[in-house]
Coordinates of N, CA and C in Angstrom, one line a residue:
Chain A
X1 N 1.0 36.0 -2.9 CA 1.9 36.2 -4.4 C 3.5 36.4 -3.5
X2 N 4.4 36.3 -4.9 CA 5.8 36.6 -4.5 C 6.1 38.0 -3.6
X3 N 5.4 39.0 -4.1 CA 5.5 40.0 -3.6 C 4.9 41.1 -3.2
X4 N 4.6 42.4 -2.4 CA 3.4 43.1 -2.2 C 2.9 43.9 -3.9
X5 N 1.6 43.6 -4.2 CA 1.1 43.9 -5.2 C 0.3 44.8 -5.3
X6 N 0.7 46.3 -5.7 CA -0.3 47.1 -5.9 C -0.9 47.7 -7.4
X7 N -2.4 48.1 -7.0 CA -2.9 48.5 -8.8 C -3.8 49.7 -8.2
X8 N -4.1 50.4 -9.1 CA -3.3 50.4 -10.6 C -1.8 51.4 -10.3
X9 N -0.7 50.9 -11.4 CA 0.4 51.2 -11.3 C 0.8 52.7 -11.5
X10 N -0.4 53.5 -12.2 CA -0.8 54.7 -12.0 C -2.3 55.0 -12.4
X11 N -2.5 56.1 -11.6 CA -3.9 56.7 -11.7 C -4.0 58.4 -11.7
X12 N -4.7 58.6 -13.0 CA -4.6 59.9 -13.4 C -6.1 60.2 -12.8
X13 N -6.7 61.5 -12.5 CA -8.2 61.9 -12.1 C -8.0 63.0 -11.8
X14 N -9.4 63.5 -12.1 CA -9.9 65.2 -12.4 C -9.9 65.1 -10.8
X15 N -9.8 66.6 -10.6 CA -10.2 67.0 -9.1 C -11.4 66.8 -8.8
X16 N -11.9 66.4 -7.6 CA -13.2 66.3 -7.1 C -13.7 64.8 -7.4
X17 N -13.0 63.7 -8.1 CA -13.6 62.3 -8.1 C -12.7 61.8 -7.4
X18 N -13.1 60.4 -6.7 CA -13.0 59.6 -5.6 C -12.0 58.7 -6.8
X19 N -11.2 57.9 -5.9 CA -10.1 57.1 -6.1 C -9.8 55.9 -5.3
X20 N -9.8 54.9 -5.5 CA -9.4 53.8 -4.7 C -8.6 53.1 -5.4
X21 N -7.3 53.0 -4.1 CA -6.1 52.2 -4.4 C -6.2 50.8 -3.9
X22 N -5.9 49.9 -4.8 CA -5.5 48.7 -3.8 C -4.4 48.1 -3.6
X23 N -4.1 47.3 -2.4 CA -3.1 46.9 -2.0 C -3.4 45.2 -1.9
X24 N -2.6 44.2 -2.3 CA -2.3 42.9 -2.2 C -1.1 42.3 -1.3
X25 N -1.1 42.1 0.0 CA 0.2 42.0 0.8 C 0.8 40.6 0.6
X26 N 1.5 40.6 1.0 CA 2.3 38.8 0.8 C 1.3 38.1 1.7
X27 N 1.3 36.7 1.0 CA 0.0 35.9 1.5 C 0.7 35.4 2.8
X28 N -0.1 35.7 4.3 CA 0.3 35.5 5.2 C 0.6 36.3 6.4
X29 N 0.9 37.7 5.3 CA 1.3 38.7 6.3 C 0.3 39.4 7.1
X30 N 0.6 39.4 8.5 CA -0.5 39.7 9.2 C -0.5 41.4 9.2
X31 N 0.1 42.2 9.1 CA 0.3 43.8 9.4 C 0.0 44.4 8.1
X32 N -0.2 45.3 7.5 CA -0.5 46.2 6.3 C -0.2 47.4 6.8
X33 N 0.3 48.2 6.1 CA 0.7 49.7 6.2 C 0.7 50.5 4.9
X34 N 0.0 51.6 5.1 CA 0.4 52.6 4.2 C 0.9 53.8 4.0
X35 N 1.6 54.1 3.0 CA 2.6 55.1 3.5 C 2.2 56.4 2.1
X36 N 2.5 57.6 2.3 CA 2.5 58.4 1.2 C 3.6 59.1 0.9
X37 N 4.3 59.0 -0.2 CA 5.4 60.1 -0.6 C 5.2 60.9 -1.7
X38 N 5.4 62.2 -1.1 CA 5.5 62.9 -2.4 C 6.8 63.2 -3.1
X39 N 6.5 64.1 -4.0 CA 8.1 64.3 -4.7 C 9.3 64.8 -4.1
X40 N 10.6 64.1 -4.0 CA 11.3 64.8 -3.4 C 11.4 64.7 -1.5
X41 N 10.6 64.1 -1.4 CA 10.3 63.8 0.1 C 10.3 61.7 0.5
X42 N 10.4 61.7 1.7 CA 10.5 60.5 2.1 C 9.0 59.8 2.4
X43 N 8.8 58.6 2.4 CA 7.3 58.1 2.8 C 7.0 58.7 4.0
X44 N 5.7 58.8 4.4 CA 5.0 59.2 5.5 C 4.0 58.5 5.8
X45 N 3.9 58.0 7.1 CA 3.0 57.0 7.6 C 1.4 57.5 7.5
X46 N 0.6 56.6 6.9 CA -0.9 56.9 6.7 C -1.5 56.2 7.8
X47 N -1.5 55.0 8.1 CA -2.4 54.2 8.5 C -1.7 52.4 8.5
X48 N -2.2 51.5 9.4 CA -1.8 50.3 9.2 C -2.9 49.4 10.2
X49 N -2.9 48.2 9.9 CA -4.0 47.5 10.1 C -3.2 46.1 10.7
X50 N -3.7 45.9 11.4 CA -3.1 44.2 12.1 C -4.4 43.5 11.7
X51 N -4.6 42.2 10.9 CA -5.3 41.4 10.3 C -6.5 42.4 9.7
X52 N -7.7 42.1 10.6 CA -8.5 43.4 9.8 C -9.0 44.5 10.4
X53 N -8.2 44.6 11.8 CA -8.6 45.7 12.3 C -7.4 46.9 12.4
X54 N -8.5 48.1 12.0 CA -7.4 49.0 11.6 C -6.5 49.9 13.3
X55 N -5.5 49.5 13.5 CA -4.8 50.1 14.6 C -4.5 51.4 14.7
X56 N -4.2 52.3 13.7 CA -4.0 53.6 13.9 C -4.1 54.1 12.6
X57 N -4.5 55.2 12.5 CA -5.0 56.0 11.5 C -4.7 57.5 11.5
X58 N -4.0 57.6 12.7 CA -3.3 59.3 12.9 C -2.8 59.8 11.8
X59 N -2.4 59.1 10.6 CA -1.5 59.9 9.8 C -2.3 60.1 8.5
X60 N -3.8 59.5 8.6 CA -4.6 60.2 7.5 C -4.7 61.6 7.6
X61 N -4.6 62.1 6.4 CA -4.5 63.6 6.4 C -6.1 64.4 7.2
X62 N -7.0 64.0 6.3 CA -8.3 64.1 6.6 C -9.6 63.4 6.3
X63 N -10.2 63.9 6.6 CA -11.5 62.7 6.7 C -11.9 62.6 5.1
X64 N -11.4 62.9 4.2 CA -11.6 62.3 2.9 C -10.7 60.8 2.3
X65 N -9.9 61.0 3.5 CA -9.0 59.4 3.5 C -9.4 58.3 4.0
X66 N -9.9 57.0 3.8 CA -10.2 56.2 4.6 C -9.7 54.6 3.8
X67 N -9.5 53.8 5.1 CA -8.7 52.4 4.3 C -9.6 51.8 5.0
X68 N -9.5 50.5 4.4 CA -10.3 48.9 5.1 C -9.5 47.8 4.2
X69 N -9.5 47.0 5.1 CA -9.2 45.7 5.0 C -10.0 44.8 5.6
X70 N -11.3 44.6 5.3 CA -12.3 43.6 5.7 C -12.1 42.1 5.9
X71 N -11.5 41.3 5.0 CA -11.0 40.2 5.5 C -9.7 40.0 5.8
X72 N -8.7 41.0 5.9 CA -7.6 41.0 6.9 C -6.3 40.2 5.8
X73 N -6.7 40.5 4.2 CA -5.6 40.2 3.2 C -5.6 41.8 2.8
X74 N -6.8 41.7 1.5 CA -6.3 43.1 0.4 C -6.7 44.1 1.2
X75 N -6.3 45.2 0.9 CA -6.9 46.6 1.8 C -6.9 47.4 0.1
X76 N -7.9 48.6 0.6 CA -7.9 49.5 -0.4 C -7.9 50.9 0.6
X77 N -7.1 51.8 0.1 CA -7.2 53.0 0.2 C -7.7 54.0 -0.6
X78 N -9.0 54.7 0.1 CA -10.0 55.4 -0.9 C -9.5 57.3 -0.4
X79 N -9.8 57.8 -1.5 CA -9.6 59.4 -1.6 C -10.7 59.7 -2.1
X80 N -11.9 60.0 -1.3 CA -12.9 60.8 -1.8 C -12.6 62.6 -2.0
X81 N -13.2 63.2 -3.3 CA -13.3 64.4 -3.8 C -11.6 64.9 -3.7
X82 N -10.9 63.9 -4.6 CA -9.7 64.3 -4.5 C -9.3 65.8 -4.9
X83 N -8.2 66.0 -4.4 CA -7.4 67.7 -4.6 C -6.2 67.5 -5.4
X84 N -5.6 68.3 -5.6 CA -4.4 68.5 -6.5 C -3.0 68.0 -5.5
X85 N -3.3 68.4 -4.3 CA -2.3 68.3 -3.1 C -2.5 66.6 -2.8
X86 N -3.5 66.0 -3.2 CA -3.3 64.7 -3.0 C -2.4 63.7 -3.6
X87 N -2.0 64.6 -4.6 CA -0.8 64.0 -6.0 C 0.1 63.4 -5.3
X88 N 0.5 62.0 -5.3 CA 1.8 61.5 -4.7 C 2.1 59.9 -5.3
X89 N 2.6 59.4 -4.3 CA 3.1 58.0 -5.0 C 2.4 57.2 -3.3
X90 N 1.6 56.7 -3.4 CA 0.7 55.7 -2.5 C 1.7 54.5 -2.5
X91 N 1.9 54.1 -1.3 CA 3.1 53.0 -1.0 C 2.5 51.9 0.1
X92 N 2.1 50.9 -0.2 CA 1.4 49.9 0.7 C 2.7 48.7 0.8
X93 N 3.0 48.5 2.5 CA 3.9 47.6 3.1 C 3.1 46.5 3.7
X94 N 3.7 45.4 4.0 CA 3.1 44.2 4.7 C 4.7 43.4 5.4
X95 N 3.9 43.1 7.0 CA 4.9 42.3 7.5 C 4.3 40.9 8.2
X96 N 5.3 40.2 8.4 CA 4.8 38.8 8.9 C 4.2 39.0 10.0
X97 N 4.9 39.8 11.0 CA 4.3 39.7 12.3 C 3.7 41.2 12.9
X98 N 3.3 41.3 13.8 CA 2.9 42.6 14.4 C 3.3 43.5 15.2
X99 N 4.9 43.2 15.7 CA 5.2 43.6 16.7 C 6.8 44.9 16.1
X100 N 7.0 44.6 14.8 CA 8.4 45.0 14.5 C 9.4 44.6 15.1
X101 N 9.6 43.5 15.6 CA 10.9 42.9 16.5 C 12.0 42.7 15.6
X102 N 12.4 42.0 15.9 CA 14.2 42.2 15.6 C 14.0 41.1 14.2
X103 N 13.4 40.2 14.1 CA 13.3 39.6 13.0 C 12.3 39.7 11.9
X104 N 11.8 40.6 12.1 CA 10.3 41.3 11.1 C 11.1 42.5 10.5
X105 N 10.6 42.4 9.1 CA 10.8 43.7 8.1 C 9.6 43.8 7.4
X106 N 9.5 45.2 6.9 CA 8.4 45.7 6.2 C 8.9 45.2 4.7
X107 N 8.0 44.8 3.7 CA 8.0 44.3 2.5 C 7.2 45.2 1.7
X108 N 7.9 46.0 1.0 CA 7.0 47.3 0.4 C 6.6 47.0 -1.1
X109 N 5.5 47.2 -1.7 CA 5.2 47.3 -2.9 C 5.8 48.3 -3.7
X110 N 5.5 48.4 -5.1 CA 6.0 49.2 -6.1 C 5.3 50.7 -6.3
X111 N 4.2 50.9 -5.6 CA 3.1 51.9 -5.6 C 2.6 52.0 -6.3
X112 N 1.4 53.1 -5.9 CA 0.8 53.9 -6.8 C 1.0 54.9 -7.2
X113 N 1.3 56.0 -8.5 CA 1.4 57.0 -8.7 C 0.2 58.1 -9.2
X114 N -0.5 58.3 -8.1 CA -1.3 59.1 -8.2 C -1.1 60.6 -9.0
X115 N -1.8 61.2 -9.5 CA -2.0 62.6 -10.2 C -3.3 63.3 -10.4
X116 N -3.5 63.9 -9.8 CA -4.8 64.8 -9.8 C -4.4 66.1 -10.7
X117 N -5.5 66.1 -11.8 CA -5.2 67.3 -12.1 C -6.4 68.4 -12.0
Chain B
X1 N 7.5 64.7 18.5 CA 7.7 63.9 17.5 C 9.1 63.5 17.2
X2 N 9.0 62.4 16.5 CA 10.4 62.1 16.2 C 10.8 62.8 14.8
X3 N 11.7 62.8 14.5 CA 12.4 63.6 12.9 C 13.6 62.9 12.6
X4 N 13.7 62.7 11.2 CA 14.9 62.4 10.9 C 15.6 63.1 9.9
X5 N 16.9 63.3 9.7 CA 17.5 64.4 9.0 C 18.4 63.5 8.4
X6 N 18.4 63.6 6.9 CA 19.3 63.4 5.8 C 20.1 64.7 5.5
X7 N 21.0 65.3 5.4 CA 21.2 66.2 5.3 C 21.7 66.3 3.7
X8 N 22.2 65.5 3.0 CA 23.0 65.4 1.9 C 21.8 64.6 1.1
X9 N 21.2 65.5 0.1 CA 20.2 65.1 -0.9 C 20.7 64.1 -1.9
X10 N 21.9 64.5 -2.4 CA 22.6 64.4 -3.8 C 24.0 63.8 -3.2
X11 N 24.6 62.5 -3.4 CA 25.9 62.0 -3.2 C 26.4 61.4 -4.7
X12 N 27.4 62.2 -4.8 CA 27.9 61.6 -6.1 C 29.7 60.8 -5.6
X13 N 29.9 59.8 -6.4 CA 31.0 59.1 -6.2 C 31.3 58.2 -7.0
X14 N 32.7 58.0 -7.3 CA 33.3 57.2 -8.0 C 33.0 55.7 -7.7
X15 N 33.1 54.7 -9.0 CA 32.9 53.3 -8.5 C 34.2 53.0 -7.5
X16 N 34.1 52.0 -6.7 CA 34.7 51.4 -6.0 C 35.6 52.3 -4.8
X17 N 35.2 53.7 -4.9 CA 35.5 54.6 -3.6 C 34.5 54.6 -2.6
X18 N 34.9 54.8 -1.0 CA 34.2 54.6 0.0 C 33.1 55.7 -0.2
X19 N 31.7 55.5 0.5 CA 30.7 56.3 0.4 C 30.1 56.4 2.1
X20 N 29.6 57.5 2.7 CA 29.1 57.5 3.9 C 27.7 58.3 3.6
X21 N 26.8 58.0 4.2 CA 25.5 58.8 3.9 C 24.9 59.0 5.1
X22 N 24.9 60.2 5.5 CA 24.6 60.9 7.0 C 23.4 60.8 7.3
X23 N 22.7 60.5 8.7 CA 21.7 60.3 8.9 C 21.5 60.8 10.7
X24 N 20.8 61.6 10.9 CA 20.6 62.2 12.1 C 19.4 61.8 12.4
X25 N 18.8 61.8 13.9 CA 17.3 61.9 14.5 C 17.2 62.7 15.4
X26 N 15.9 62.8 16.0 CA 15.7 63.2 17.4 C 14.7 62.5 17.8
X27 N 15.2 62.2 19.1 CA 14.5 61.3 19.8 C 15.1 61.2 20.9
X28 N 13.9 61.8 22.4 CA 14.4 61.4 23.7 C 14.3 60.1 24.0
X29 N 14.0 59.2 23.3 CA 13.5 57.8 24.0 C 14.3 57.3 23.1
X30 N 14.8 55.6 23.7 CA 15.2 55.1 22.4 C 14.3 54.3 21.6
X31 N 15.0 54.2 20.1 CA 14.5 54.2 19.3 C 15.0 52.8 18.6
X32 N 14.5 52.5 17.2 CA 15.1 51.5 16.4 C 15.3 52.4 15.1
X33 N 16.2 52.0 14.6 CA 16.6 52.5 13.3 C 17.1 51.9 12.4
X34 N 16.7 52.3 10.9 CA 16.5 51.4 9.7 C 17.5 52.4 8.5
X35 N 18.0 51.6 7.7 CA 17.9 52.1 6.5 C 17.9 51.1 5.3
X36 N 16.8 52.0 4.7 CA 15.7 51.3 3.3 C 16.8 51.6 2.2
X37 N 16.3 50.9 0.7 CA 16.7 51.7 -0.3 C 15.9 51.4 -1.2
X38 N 16.0 52.3 -2.3 CA 14.6 52.2 -3.3 C 15.5 52.1 -5.0
X39 N 15.7 51.4 -5.3 CA 16.0 51.3 -7.0 C 14.8 52.1 -7.6
X40 N 14.9 52.4 -8.8 CA 14.1 53.0 -9.8 C 13.1 52.0 -10.0
X41 N 11.7 52.7 -9.6 CA 10.0 51.9 -10.2 C 10.3 50.3 -9.4
X42 N 11.0 50.5 -8.0 CA 11.3 49.8 -7.3 C 10.0 50.1 -5.9
X43 N 10.1 49.4 -5.0 CA 9.8 49.4 -3.5 C 10.7 49.6 -3.1
X44 N 10.8 50.0 -1.8 CA 12.0 50.3 -1.0 C 12.2 48.9 0.0
X45 N 13.4 48.7 -0.1 CA 14.0 47.2 0.2 C 15.1 47.6 1.8
X46 N 14.5 47.0 2.9 CA 15.5 46.9 4.0 C 16.9 46.7 3.9
X47 N 17.8 47.7 3.8 CA 19.2 47.6 3.6 C 19.7 46.7 5.4
X48 N 19.3 47.4 6.5 CA 19.7 46.9 7.9 C 19.0 47.6 9.0
X49 N 18.9 47.2 10.1 CA 18.4 48.0 10.9 C 19.2 47.8 12.5
X50 N 18.9 48.7 13.2 CA 19.8 48.6 14.6 C 18.3 49.0 15.7
X51 N 18.5 47.8 16.6 CA 17.3 47.6 17.5 C 17.9 47.6 18.8
X52 N 19.1 46.8 19.3 CA 19.7 47.1 20.4 C 20.8 46.2 20.3
X53 N 21.9 46.3 21.2 CA 23.2 45.7 21.4 C 24.2 46.2 20.6
X54 N 25.0 45.5 19.8 CA 26.1 46.3 19.3 C 25.9 47.4 18.3
X55 N 26.4 48.6 18.3 CA 26.2 49.6 17.6 C 26.6 49.4 16.4
X56 N 27.5 48.6 15.9 CA 27.9 48.5 14.4 C 26.8 47.4 14.0
X57 N 26.1 47.8 12.8 CA 25.0 47.0 12.3 C 25.6 46.3 10.6
X58 N 25.6 45.3 10.4 CA 26.0 45.0 9.2 C 24.7 44.7 8.3
X59 N 24.5 44.9 7.1 CA 23.5 44.6 6.2 C 23.8 44.4 4.9
X60 N 22.8 44.1 4.2 CA 23.0 43.6 2.7 C 23.8 44.2 1.8
X61 N 24.3 43.8 0.4 CA 25.2 44.4 -0.4 C 26.3 45.2 0.3
X62 N 27.0 44.5 1.4 CA 28.3 45.0 2.2 C 27.9 46.4 2.7
X63 N 26.9 47.1 2.9 CA 26.6 48.1 3.6 C 26.9 47.7 5.4
X64 N 27.0 48.7 6.1 CA 27.1 48.6 7.4 C 26.8 50.2 8.3
X65 N 26.3 50.6 9.1 CA 25.7 51.6 9.6 C 26.2 51.4 11.2
X66 N 26.6 52.7 11.6 CA 27.1 52.8 13.2 C 25.9 53.4 14.1
X67 N 25.3 53.1 15.0 CA 24.7 53.8 15.7 C 25.8 54.6 17.1
X68 N 25.3 55.9 17.1 CA 25.7 56.7 17.9 C 25.1 57.3 18.8
X69 N 24.5 57.1 20.0 CA 23.4 57.7 20.8 C 23.8 58.9 21.2
X70 N 25.3 59.4 21.5 CA 25.6 61.0 21.8 C 25.3 61.7 20.9
X71 N 25.5 61.2 19.5 CA 25.5 62.2 18.5 C 24.3 61.9 17.8
X72 N 23.2 61.1 18.4 CA 21.9 60.4 17.8 C 22.2 60.6 16.2
X73 N 23.1 59.5 15.9 CA 23.4 59.5 14.2 C 23.1 58.1 14.2
X74 N 23.0 57.8 12.8 CA 23.3 56.3 12.4 C 23.7 56.5 10.7
X75 N 24.9 56.4 10.3 CA 25.3 57.0 9.2 C 25.7 56.0 8.6
X76 N 25.2 55.5 7.3 CA 25.3 54.4 6.5 C 26.9 54.8 5.7
X77 N 27.7 53.6 5.5 CA 28.7 53.3 5.3 C 29.0 52.1 4.3
X78 N 29.9 52.2 3.2 CA 30.1 51.3 2.3 C 31.5 51.7 2.1
X79 N 32.5 50.4 2.0 CA 33.7 51.0 1.6 C 34.1 51.2 0.1
X80 N 33.7 50.3 -0.4 CA 33.5 50.4 -1.9 C 32.4 50.1 -3.0
X81 N 31.9 51.2 -3.4 CA 30.6 51.1 -4.0 C 30.9 50.6 -5.3
X82 N 29.6 50.5 -5.5 CA 29.6 49.9 -7.3 C 28.5 50.6 -7.8
X83 N 28.3 50.3 -9.3 CA 27.5 50.9 -10.2 C 26.2 50.4 -9.7
X84 N 26.0 49.6 -9.5 CA 24.4 48.6 -9.1 C 24.2 49.6 -7.8
X85 N 25.0 50.2 -7.1 CA 24.4 51.1 -5.8 C 23.8 52.1 -5.9
X86 N 23.9 52.5 -7.1 CA 22.9 53.9 -7.7 C 21.4 53.6 -7.0
X87 N 20.8 54.7 -6.3 CA 19.5 54.3 -5.8 C 19.3 55.6 -4.9
X88 N 18.5 55.6 -4.1 CA 17.9 56.5 -3.5 C 17.9 55.9 -2.0
X89 N 18.2 56.3 -0.9 CA 18.7 56.1 0.4 C 17.8 56.4 1.4
X90 N 17.0 56.2 2.2 CA 16.2 56.5 3.4 C 16.8 55.7 4.3
X91 N 16.8 56.9 5.7 CA 17.0 56.6 6.9 C 15.6 56.6 7.8
X92 N 15.4 55.9 8.9 CA 14.0 55.9 9.1 C 13.9 55.4 10.9
X93 N 13.4 56.0 11.6 CA 13.3 56.0 13.0 C 11.8 55.0 13.4
X94 N 12.0 54.2 14.4 CA 10.3 54.1 14.8 C 10.7 53.4 16.7
X95 N 9.5 54.0 17.0 CA 9.7 54.1 18.9 C 9.6 52.4 19.6
X96 N 10.1 51.8 19.6 CA 10.0 50.3 20.5 C 9.0 50.9 21.8
X97 N 8.6 50.2 22.1 CA 8.3 48.4 21.5 C 7.0 48.4 20.7
X98 N 5.9 49.4 20.9 CA 4.6 49.5 20.1 C 5.0 50.1 18.8
X99 N 6.2 50.9 18.7 CA 6.2 51.3 17.4 C 6.1 50.4 16.1
X100 N 7.0 49.3 16.0 CA 7.1 48.3 15.4 C 7.3 48.9 14.1
X101 N 6.5 48.8 12.9 CA 7.1 49.4 10.9 C 6.2 50.6 11.3
X102 N 5.8 51.6 11.8 CA 5.4 52.8 12.3 C 6.3 53.7 12.1
X103 N 7.0 53.8 10.9 CA 8.3 54.4 10.3 C 8.2 55.9 10.3
X104 N 9.2 56.8 10.7 CA 9.3 58.0 10.1 C 10.5 58.2 9.4
X105 N 10.1 58.4 8.2 CA 11.4 58.5 7.1 C 12.1 60.1 7.3
X106 N 13.4 59.7 6.6 CA 13.9 61.3 6.1 C 13.8 61.7 4.8
X107 N 14.1 62.6 4.6 CA 13.7 63.0 2.8 C 14.8 62.1 1.6
X108 N 15.6 61.4 2.4 CA 16.1 60.6 1.2 C 17.6 61.1 0.6
X109 N 18.5 60.2 0.6 CA 20.1 60.5 -0.1 C 20.0 59.8 -1.6
X110 N 19.9 61.0 -2.7 CA 20.4 60.1 -3.6 C 21.8 59.7 -3.8
X111 N 22.2 58.4 -4.1 CA 23.3 58.1 -4.2 C 23.7 57.6 -5.8
X112 N 24.8 58.5 -6.6 CA 24.9 58.1 -7.8 C 26.4 58.0 -8.1
X113 N 26.9 56.2 -8.3 CA 28.0 56.0 -8.6 C 28.5 56.2 -10.3
X114 N 29.7 56.6 -10.4 CA 29.9 57.2 -11.4 C 31.3 56.4 -11.7
X115 N 31.2 56.4 -13.4 CA 33.0 55.3 -13.7 C 34.0 56.2 -13.3

């Protein structure tokens, strides 16, 4: 696609429900990143993939959060048993390469706004 | 752990005036530094980045930033702003070489350009 696509754009759920957030990166992009942005804050790193391999999940807050990218393209971020503190904008980004070098940059999607009631 | 400080949460400025958005980072190792811009209802977009070399970095839309290692700063500047520059600006840092695009962001500065 032309850009990074995230769905749904908005998600409202009740506390205790599971949610799945989808990210479709730019075609051919090797790396895919998930960030979370709380209101009034900057984005916070959650996890990232090179191809289908999850390289770093140190930013996932707890074991209710998981992510996968089974075919090295589309990724899903799943939050189980949602809590109100999970409410935030969840942003996905992709990059062509893996090393973050001089000629690389991240392309961000518009995000999924999650509201847990 | 790295951290990025953007002291100004909001910066109002008149159109055609110069602007400086401040960013300081804390890291004892060499870093990559970035400025991103976020327009309403859009994703973040890279303005410019510093990896190494010349400390003055020029980016898109007439923005530039200067890396100052002794002051651990990476302030963003534009000599003459336009209404369309109204947006939120984020400073970010990563650890080379393996840090790649795992970024630590500041809390952002809302630039509001007024007529």
